[in-house]
Tab-separated table of C-alpha atoms in Angstrom:
chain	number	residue	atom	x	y	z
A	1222	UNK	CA	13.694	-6.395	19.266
A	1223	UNK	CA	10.757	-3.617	20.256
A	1224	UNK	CA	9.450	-4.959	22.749
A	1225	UNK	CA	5.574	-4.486	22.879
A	1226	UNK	CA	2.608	-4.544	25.836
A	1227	UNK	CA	-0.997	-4.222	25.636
A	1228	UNK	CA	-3.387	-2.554	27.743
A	1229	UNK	CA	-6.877	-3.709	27.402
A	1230	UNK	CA	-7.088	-7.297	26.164
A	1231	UNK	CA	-10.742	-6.719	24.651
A	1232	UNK	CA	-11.622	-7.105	20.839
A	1233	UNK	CA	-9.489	-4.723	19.102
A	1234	UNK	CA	-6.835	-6.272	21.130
A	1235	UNK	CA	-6.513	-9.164	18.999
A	1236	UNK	CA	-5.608	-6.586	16.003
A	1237	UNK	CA	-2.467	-5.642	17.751
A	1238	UNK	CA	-1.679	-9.200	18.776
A	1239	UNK	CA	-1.354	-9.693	15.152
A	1240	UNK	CA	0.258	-6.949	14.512
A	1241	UNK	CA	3.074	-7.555	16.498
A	1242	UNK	CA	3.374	-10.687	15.521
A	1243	UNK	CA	3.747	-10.118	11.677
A	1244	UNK	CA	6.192	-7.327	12.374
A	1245	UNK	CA	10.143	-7.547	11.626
A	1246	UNK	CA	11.851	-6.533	15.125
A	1247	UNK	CA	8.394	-6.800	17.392
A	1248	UNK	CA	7.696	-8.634	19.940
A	1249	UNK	CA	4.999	-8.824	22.506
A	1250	UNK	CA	6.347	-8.925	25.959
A	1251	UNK	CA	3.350	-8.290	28.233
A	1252	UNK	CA	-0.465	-7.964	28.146
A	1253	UNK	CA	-2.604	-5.979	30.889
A	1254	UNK	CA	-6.469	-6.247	31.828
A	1255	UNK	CA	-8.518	-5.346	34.929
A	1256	UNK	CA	-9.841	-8.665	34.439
A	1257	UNK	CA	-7.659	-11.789	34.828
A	1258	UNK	CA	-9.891	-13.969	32.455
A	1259	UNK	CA	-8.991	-11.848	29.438
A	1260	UNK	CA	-5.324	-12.590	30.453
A	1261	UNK	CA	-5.583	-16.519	30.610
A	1262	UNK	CA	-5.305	-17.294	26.633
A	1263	UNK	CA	-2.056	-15.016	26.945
A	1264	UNK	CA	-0.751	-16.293	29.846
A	1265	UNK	CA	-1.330	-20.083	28.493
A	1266	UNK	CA	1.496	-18.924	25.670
A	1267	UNK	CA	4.224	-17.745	28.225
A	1268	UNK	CA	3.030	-13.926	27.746
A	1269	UNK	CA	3.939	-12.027	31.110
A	1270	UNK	CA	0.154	-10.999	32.359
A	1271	UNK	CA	-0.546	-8.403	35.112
A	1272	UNK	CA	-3.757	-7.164	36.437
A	1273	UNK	CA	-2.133	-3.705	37.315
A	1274	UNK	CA	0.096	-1.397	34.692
A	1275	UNK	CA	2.015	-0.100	36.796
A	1276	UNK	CA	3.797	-3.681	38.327
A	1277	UNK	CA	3.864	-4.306	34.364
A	1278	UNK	CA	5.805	-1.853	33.293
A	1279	UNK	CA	8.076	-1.954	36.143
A	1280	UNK	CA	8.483	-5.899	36.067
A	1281	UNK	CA	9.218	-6.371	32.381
A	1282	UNK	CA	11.182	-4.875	29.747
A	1283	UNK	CA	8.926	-2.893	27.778
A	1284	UNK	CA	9.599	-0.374	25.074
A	1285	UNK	CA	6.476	0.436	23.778
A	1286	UNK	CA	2.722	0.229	25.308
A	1287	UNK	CA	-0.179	-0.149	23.676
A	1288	UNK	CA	-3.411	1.474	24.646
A	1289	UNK	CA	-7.160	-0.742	23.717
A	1290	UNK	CA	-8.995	0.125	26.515
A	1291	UNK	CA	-12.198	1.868	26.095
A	1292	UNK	CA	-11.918	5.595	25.013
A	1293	UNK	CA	-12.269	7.442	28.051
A	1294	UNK	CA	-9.430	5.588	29.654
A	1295	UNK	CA	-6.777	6.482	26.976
A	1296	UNK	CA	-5.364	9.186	28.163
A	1297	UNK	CA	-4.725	8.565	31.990
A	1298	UNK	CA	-2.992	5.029	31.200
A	1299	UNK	CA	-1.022	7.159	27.938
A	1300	UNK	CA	0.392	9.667	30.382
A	1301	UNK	CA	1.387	7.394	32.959
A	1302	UNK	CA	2.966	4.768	30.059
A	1303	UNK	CA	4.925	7.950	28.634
A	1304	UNK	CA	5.820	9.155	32.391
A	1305	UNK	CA	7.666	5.505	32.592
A	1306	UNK	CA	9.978	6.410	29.707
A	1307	UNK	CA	8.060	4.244	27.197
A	1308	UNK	CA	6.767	4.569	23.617
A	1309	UNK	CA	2.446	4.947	23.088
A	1310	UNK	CA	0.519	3.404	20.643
A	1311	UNK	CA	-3.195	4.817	21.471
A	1312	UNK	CA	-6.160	3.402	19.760
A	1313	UNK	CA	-8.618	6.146	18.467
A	1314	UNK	CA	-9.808	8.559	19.333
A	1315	UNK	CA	-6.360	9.566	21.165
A	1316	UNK	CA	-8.447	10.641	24.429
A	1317	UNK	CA	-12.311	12.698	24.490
A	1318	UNK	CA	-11.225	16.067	25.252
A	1319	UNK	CA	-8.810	18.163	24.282
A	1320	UNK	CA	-7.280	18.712	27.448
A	1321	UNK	CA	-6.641	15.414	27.523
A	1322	UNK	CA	-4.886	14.750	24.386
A	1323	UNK	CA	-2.819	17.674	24.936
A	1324	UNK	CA	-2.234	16.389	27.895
A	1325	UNK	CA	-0.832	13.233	26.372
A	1326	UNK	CA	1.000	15.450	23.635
A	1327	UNK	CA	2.739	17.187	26.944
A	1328	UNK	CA	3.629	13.930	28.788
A	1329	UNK	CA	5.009	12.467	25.215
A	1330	UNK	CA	7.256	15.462	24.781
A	1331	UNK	CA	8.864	15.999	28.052
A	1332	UNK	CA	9.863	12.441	28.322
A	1333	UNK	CA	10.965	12.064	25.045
A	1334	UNK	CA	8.614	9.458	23.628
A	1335	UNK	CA	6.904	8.830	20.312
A	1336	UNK	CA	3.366	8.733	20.295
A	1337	UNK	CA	1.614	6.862	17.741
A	1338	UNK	CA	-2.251	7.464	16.557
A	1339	UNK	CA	-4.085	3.884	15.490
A	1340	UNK	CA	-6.127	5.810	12.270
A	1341	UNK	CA	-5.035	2.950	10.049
A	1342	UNK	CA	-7.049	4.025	7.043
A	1343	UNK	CA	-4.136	5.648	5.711
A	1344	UNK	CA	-2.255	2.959	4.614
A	1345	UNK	CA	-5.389	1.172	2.238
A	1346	UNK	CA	-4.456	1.321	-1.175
A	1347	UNK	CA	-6.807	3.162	-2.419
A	1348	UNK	CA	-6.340	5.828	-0.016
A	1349	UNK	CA	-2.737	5.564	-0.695
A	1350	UNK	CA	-3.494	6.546	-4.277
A	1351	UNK	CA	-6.067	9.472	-3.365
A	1352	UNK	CA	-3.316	10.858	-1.402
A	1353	UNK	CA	-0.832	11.021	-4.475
A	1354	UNK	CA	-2.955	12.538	-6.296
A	1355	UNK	CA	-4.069	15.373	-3.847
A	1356	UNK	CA	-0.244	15.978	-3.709
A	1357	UNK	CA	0.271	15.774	-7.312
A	1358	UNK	CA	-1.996	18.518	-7.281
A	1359	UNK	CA	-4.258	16.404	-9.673
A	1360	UNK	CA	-7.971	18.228	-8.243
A	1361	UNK	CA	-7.090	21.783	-8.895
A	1362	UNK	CA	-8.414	24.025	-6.136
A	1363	UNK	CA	-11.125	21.745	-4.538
A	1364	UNK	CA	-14.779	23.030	-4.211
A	1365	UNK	CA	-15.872	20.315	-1.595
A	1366	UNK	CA	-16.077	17.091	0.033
A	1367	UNK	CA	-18.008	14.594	1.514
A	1368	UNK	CA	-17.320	11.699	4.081
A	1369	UNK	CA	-20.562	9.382	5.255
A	1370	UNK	CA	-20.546	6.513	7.432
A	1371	UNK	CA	-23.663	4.540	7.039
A	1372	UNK	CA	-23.217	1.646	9.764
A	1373	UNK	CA	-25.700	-0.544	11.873
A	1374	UNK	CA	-24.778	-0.650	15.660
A	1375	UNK	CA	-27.706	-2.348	16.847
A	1376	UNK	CA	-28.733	-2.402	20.299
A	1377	UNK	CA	-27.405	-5.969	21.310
A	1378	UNK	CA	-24.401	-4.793	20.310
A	1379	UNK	CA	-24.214	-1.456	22.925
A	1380	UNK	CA	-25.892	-4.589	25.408
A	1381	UNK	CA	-22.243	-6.054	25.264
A	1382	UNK	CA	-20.576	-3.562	27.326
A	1383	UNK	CA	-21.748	-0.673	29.443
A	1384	UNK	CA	-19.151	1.717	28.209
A	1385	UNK	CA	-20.849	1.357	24.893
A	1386	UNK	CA	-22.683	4.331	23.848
A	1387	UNK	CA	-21.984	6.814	27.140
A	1388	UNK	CA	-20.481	10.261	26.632
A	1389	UNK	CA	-17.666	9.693	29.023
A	1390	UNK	CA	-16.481	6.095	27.411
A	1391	UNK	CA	-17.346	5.911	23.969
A	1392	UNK	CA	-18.071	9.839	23.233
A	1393	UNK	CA	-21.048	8.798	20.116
A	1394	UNK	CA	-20.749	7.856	16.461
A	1395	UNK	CA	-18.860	10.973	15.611
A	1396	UNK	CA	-15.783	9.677	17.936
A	1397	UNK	CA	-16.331	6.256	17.538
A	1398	UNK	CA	-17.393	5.248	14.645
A	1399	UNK	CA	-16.784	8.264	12.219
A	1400	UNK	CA	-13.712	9.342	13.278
A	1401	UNK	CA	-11.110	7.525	10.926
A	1402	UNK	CA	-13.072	9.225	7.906
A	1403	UNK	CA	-12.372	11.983	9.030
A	1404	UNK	CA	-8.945	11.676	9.807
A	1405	UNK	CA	-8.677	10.907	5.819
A	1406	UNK	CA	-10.872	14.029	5.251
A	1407	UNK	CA	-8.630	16.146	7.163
A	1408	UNK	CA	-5.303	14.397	6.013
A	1409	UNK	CA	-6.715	14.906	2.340
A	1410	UNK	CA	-8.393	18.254	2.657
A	1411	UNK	CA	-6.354	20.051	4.821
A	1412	UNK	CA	-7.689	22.046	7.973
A	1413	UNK	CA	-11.541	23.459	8.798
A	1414	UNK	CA	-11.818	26.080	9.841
A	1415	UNK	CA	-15.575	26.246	11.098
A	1416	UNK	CA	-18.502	23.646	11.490
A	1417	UNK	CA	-22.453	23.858	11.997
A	1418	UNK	CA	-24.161	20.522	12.816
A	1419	UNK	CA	-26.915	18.526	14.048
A	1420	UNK	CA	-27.090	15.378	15.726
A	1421	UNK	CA	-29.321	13.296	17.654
A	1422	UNK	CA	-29.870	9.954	19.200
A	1423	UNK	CA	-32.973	8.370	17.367
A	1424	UNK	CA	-32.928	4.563	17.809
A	1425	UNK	CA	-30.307	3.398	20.201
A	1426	UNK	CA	-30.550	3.485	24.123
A	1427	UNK	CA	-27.979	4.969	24.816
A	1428	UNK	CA	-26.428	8.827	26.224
A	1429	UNK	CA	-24.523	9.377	23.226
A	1430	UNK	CA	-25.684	10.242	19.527
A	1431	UNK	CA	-26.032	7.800	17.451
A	1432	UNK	CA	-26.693	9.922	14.099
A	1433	UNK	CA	-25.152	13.275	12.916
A	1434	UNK	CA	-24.854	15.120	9.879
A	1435	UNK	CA	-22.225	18.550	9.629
A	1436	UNK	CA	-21.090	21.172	7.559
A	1437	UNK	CA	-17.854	22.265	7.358
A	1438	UNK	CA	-15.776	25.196	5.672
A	1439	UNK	CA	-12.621	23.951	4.938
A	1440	UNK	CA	-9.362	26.883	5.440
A	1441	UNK	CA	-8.872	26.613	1.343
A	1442	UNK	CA	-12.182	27.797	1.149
A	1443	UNK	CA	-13.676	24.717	0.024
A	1444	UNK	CA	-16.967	23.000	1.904
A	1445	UNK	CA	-17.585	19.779	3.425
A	1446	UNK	CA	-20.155	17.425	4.623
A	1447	UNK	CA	-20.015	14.527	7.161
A	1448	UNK	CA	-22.835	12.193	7.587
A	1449	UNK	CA	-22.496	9.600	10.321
A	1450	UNK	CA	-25.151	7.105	11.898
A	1451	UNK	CA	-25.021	4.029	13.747
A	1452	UNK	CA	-29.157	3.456	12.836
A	1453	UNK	CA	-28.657	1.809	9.227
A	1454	UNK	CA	-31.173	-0.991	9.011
A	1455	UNK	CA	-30.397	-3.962	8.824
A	1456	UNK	CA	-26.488	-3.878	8.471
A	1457	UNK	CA	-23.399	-1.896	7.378
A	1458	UNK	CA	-24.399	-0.225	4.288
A	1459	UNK	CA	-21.486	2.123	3.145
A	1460	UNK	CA	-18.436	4.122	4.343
A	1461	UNK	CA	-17.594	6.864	1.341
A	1462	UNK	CA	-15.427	9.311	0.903
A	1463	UNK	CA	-15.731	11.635	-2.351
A	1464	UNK	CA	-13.579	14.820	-3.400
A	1465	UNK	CA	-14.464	17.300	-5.962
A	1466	UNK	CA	-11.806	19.692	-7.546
A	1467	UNK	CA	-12.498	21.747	-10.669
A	1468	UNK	CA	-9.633	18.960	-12.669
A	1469	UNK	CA	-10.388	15.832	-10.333
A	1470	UNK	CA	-13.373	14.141	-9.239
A	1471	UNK	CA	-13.341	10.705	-6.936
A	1472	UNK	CA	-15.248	8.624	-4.738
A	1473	UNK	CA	-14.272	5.912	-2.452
A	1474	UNK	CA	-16.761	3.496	-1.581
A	1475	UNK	CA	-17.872	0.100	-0.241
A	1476	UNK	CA	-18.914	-0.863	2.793
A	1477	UNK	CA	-15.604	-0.072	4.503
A	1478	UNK	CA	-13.651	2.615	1.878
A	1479	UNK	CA	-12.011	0.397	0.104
A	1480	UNK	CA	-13.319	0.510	-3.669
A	1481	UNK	CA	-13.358	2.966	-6.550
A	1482	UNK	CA	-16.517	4.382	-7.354
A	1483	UNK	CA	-15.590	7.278	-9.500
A	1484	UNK	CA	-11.639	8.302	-10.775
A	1485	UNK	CA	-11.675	11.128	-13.348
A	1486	UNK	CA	-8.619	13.410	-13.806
A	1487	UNK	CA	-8.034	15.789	-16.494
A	1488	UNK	CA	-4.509	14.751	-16.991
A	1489	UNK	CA	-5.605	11.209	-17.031
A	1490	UNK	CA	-7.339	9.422	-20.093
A	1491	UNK	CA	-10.056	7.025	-19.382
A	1492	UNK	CA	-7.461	4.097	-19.618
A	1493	UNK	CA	-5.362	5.435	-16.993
A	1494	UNK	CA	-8.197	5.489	-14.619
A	1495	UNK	CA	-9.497	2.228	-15.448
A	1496	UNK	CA	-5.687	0.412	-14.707
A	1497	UNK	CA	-5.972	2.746	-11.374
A	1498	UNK	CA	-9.141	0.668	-10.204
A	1499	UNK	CA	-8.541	-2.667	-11.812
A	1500	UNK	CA	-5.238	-2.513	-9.408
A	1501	UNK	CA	-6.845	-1.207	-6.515
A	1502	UNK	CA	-9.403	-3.940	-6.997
A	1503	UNK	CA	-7.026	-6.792	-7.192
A	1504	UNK	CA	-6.276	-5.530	-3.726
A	1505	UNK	CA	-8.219	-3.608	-1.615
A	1506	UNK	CA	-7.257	-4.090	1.788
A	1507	UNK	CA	-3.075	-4.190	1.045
A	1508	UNK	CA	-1.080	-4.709	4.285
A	1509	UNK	CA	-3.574	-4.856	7.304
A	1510	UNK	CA	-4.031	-1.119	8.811
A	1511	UNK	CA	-2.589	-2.061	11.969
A	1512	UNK	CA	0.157	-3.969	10.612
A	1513	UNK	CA	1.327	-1.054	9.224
A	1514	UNK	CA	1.148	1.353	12.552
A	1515	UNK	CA	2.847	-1.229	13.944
A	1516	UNK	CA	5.726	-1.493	11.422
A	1517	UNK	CA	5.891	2.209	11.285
A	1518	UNK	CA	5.522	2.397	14.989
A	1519	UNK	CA	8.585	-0.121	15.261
A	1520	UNK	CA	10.750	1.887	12.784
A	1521	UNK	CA	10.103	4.794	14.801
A	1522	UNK	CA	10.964	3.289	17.672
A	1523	UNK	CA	14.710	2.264	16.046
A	1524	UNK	CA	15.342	5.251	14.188
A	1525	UNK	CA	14.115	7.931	16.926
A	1526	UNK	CA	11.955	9.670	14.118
A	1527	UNK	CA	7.933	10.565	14.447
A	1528	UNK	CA	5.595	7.744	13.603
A	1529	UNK	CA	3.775	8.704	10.214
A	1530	UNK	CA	0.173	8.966	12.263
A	1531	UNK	CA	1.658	10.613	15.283
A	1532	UNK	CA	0.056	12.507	17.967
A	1533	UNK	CA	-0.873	15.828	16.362
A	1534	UNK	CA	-2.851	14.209	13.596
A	1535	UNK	CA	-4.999	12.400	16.545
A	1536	UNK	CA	-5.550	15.506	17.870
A	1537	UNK	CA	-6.727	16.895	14.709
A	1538	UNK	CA	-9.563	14.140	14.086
A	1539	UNK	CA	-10.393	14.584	17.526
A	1540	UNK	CA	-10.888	18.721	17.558
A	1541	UNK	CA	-13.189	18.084	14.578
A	1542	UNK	CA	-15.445	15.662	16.269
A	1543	UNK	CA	-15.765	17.932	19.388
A	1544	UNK	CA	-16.395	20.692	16.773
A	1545	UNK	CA	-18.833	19.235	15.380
A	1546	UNK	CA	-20.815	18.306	18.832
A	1547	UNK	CA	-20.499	21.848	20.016
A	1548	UNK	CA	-21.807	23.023	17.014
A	1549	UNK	CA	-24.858	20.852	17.441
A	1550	UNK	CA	-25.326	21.255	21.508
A	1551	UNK	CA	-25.382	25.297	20.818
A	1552	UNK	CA	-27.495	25.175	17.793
A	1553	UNK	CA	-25.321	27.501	15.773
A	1554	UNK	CA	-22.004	27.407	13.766
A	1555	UNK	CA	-18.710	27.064	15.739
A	1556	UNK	CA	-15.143	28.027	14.874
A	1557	UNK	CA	-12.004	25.778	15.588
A	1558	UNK	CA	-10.396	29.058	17.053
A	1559	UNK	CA	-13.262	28.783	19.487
A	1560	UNK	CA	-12.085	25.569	21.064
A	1561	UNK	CA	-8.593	26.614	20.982
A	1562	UNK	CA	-8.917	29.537	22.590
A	1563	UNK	CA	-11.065	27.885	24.893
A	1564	UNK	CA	-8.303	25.153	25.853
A	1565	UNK	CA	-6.306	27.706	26.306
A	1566	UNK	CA	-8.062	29.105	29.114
A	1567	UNK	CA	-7.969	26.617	30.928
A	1568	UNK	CA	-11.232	25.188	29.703
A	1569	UNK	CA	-12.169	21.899	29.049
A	1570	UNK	CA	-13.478	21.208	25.404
């Protein structure tokens, strides 16, 4: 058995829980949280529960540690999980600065640990599909793209916790909220190359943006856009991502990505398309997005390979959102190479 903990027994804890429970060869071992009444339900099961990482990882075998803390703690309690020999599953984003996720990259490497990436999105069916077709080379060249998260965070809902909403614990609606889109846009689209940007925070109380719309130039050439706000009134209204090729056009809708809008291929007939959606609509969701990390994670694990979302695609998501906010903090267009050269240097983007 993989033996699993978790670090951070808040919300998007219980996803994990669940995960490891409906996975072949997993098992949770041991559950960690600053505060000892998030660790009573798992302690009332027989789950070891500590108050302090460290004394868990050294009291109980433990292959693989998962990280569902709030963002800006992910990569301190990474590193120091990887610096103990074990395995890291890290919730997104992977850490808020590049430094740190390189940082976590480093610690992974040297101590000869596989680092896992929770950008789930992957694995819906319908993403599944728009993936085989960008490799089937079904689009052509593309001309451009467009990812928009239309969400309601309301402000009861930043009440909840102060970590909510602050640059150095949630890092805005770009890295919270917006980042798995991109991750598809990326893992679809290949790299970008430069970004210009707005973004601002118009409703919420809170430090961080809570609406932002960018531009992007893809390294193919093509363009991009990526709308993303937390202000939709009076609930979720849509997460979408479309791509146009000069042979393929599709959309991906629905309030969470998970329906065909539009599916029109030149090497498909209008019958193909229609059995595409009519299966993808029979079952949108598939196997549960962190079911599958998990599974994949576990598999990894046994076979000593890289997990399928692994470290370097993290980082990836995560250089476009800080892209995207330097873009809009300097009012003018930035290139990737900028922040890469810039980590390089020692700095701190």
């Amino acid at each position: 058995m993989v033996q699993y903990a978790i670090v951070g027994c808040g919300h998007i804890a219980n996803k994990h829980v669940e995960a490891i429970e409906a996975a072949e060869g997993a098992k949770l071992s041991a559950v960690c949280d600053r505060d000892p009444r998030r660790l009573e339900p798992f302690a009332a099961k027989g789950i070891h529960s500590f108050t302090d990482m460290e004394r868990m990882i050294t009291s109980v075998t433990v292959d693989v540690v998962n990280i569902c803390t709030p963002s800006g703690l992910h990569a301190p309690l990474a590193i120091q999980a990887a610096n103990a020999g074990k395995h890291v599953v890290v919730e997104k984003p992977m850490a808020l600065t590049l430094k740190d996720a390189d940082a976590i990259l480093q610690a992974c490497e040297r101590n000869g640990v596989q680092l896992a990436v929770v950008h789930p999105n992957r694995f819906r069916p319908v993403m599944k599909a728009l993936r085989q077709r960008v490799d089937e080379g079904a689009f052509g060249s593309f001309s451009h793209a467009n990812a928009t998260v239309r969400w309601n965070r309301n402000q009861e809902y930043y009440n909840q916790a102060p970590w909510r909403g602050s640059r150095a614990m949630d890092g805005g609606v770009l890295m919270n909220q917006a980042i798995h889109n991109l991750d598809l846009m990326l893992w679809l689209m290949g790299d970008v190359e430069e970004v210009s940007a707005y973004q601002a925070t118009r409703f919420r109380q809170i430090e961080a943006e809570d609406v932002s719309v960018s531009v992007l130039r893809f390294a193919s050439g093509a363009l991009g856009v990526i709308e993303a706000a937390v202000t939709l009134y009076p609930r979720n209204l849509e997460e979408s991502l479309a791509l146009f090729g000069e042979t393929g056009t599709a959309v991906v809708s629905g309030p969470t990505a998970n329906w065909i809008q539009t599916w029109k291929f030149a090497d498909q007939t209008d019958e193909d398309s229609e059995q595409t959606i009519h299966r993808i609509h029979e079952d949108p969701q598939g196997l549960p997005g962190h079911s599958a990390i998990i599974r994949d994670m576990t598999a990894a694990v046994r076979e000593g390979r890289r997990p399928v979302v692994n470290g370097e695609d993290g980082r990836k998501a995560l250089e476009l959102v800080i892209a995207c906010q330097r873009a809009a903090e300097l009012g003018r267009p930035v290139r990737l190479s900028e922040l890469r050269r810039d980590v390089n240097q020692g700095g701190a983007s």
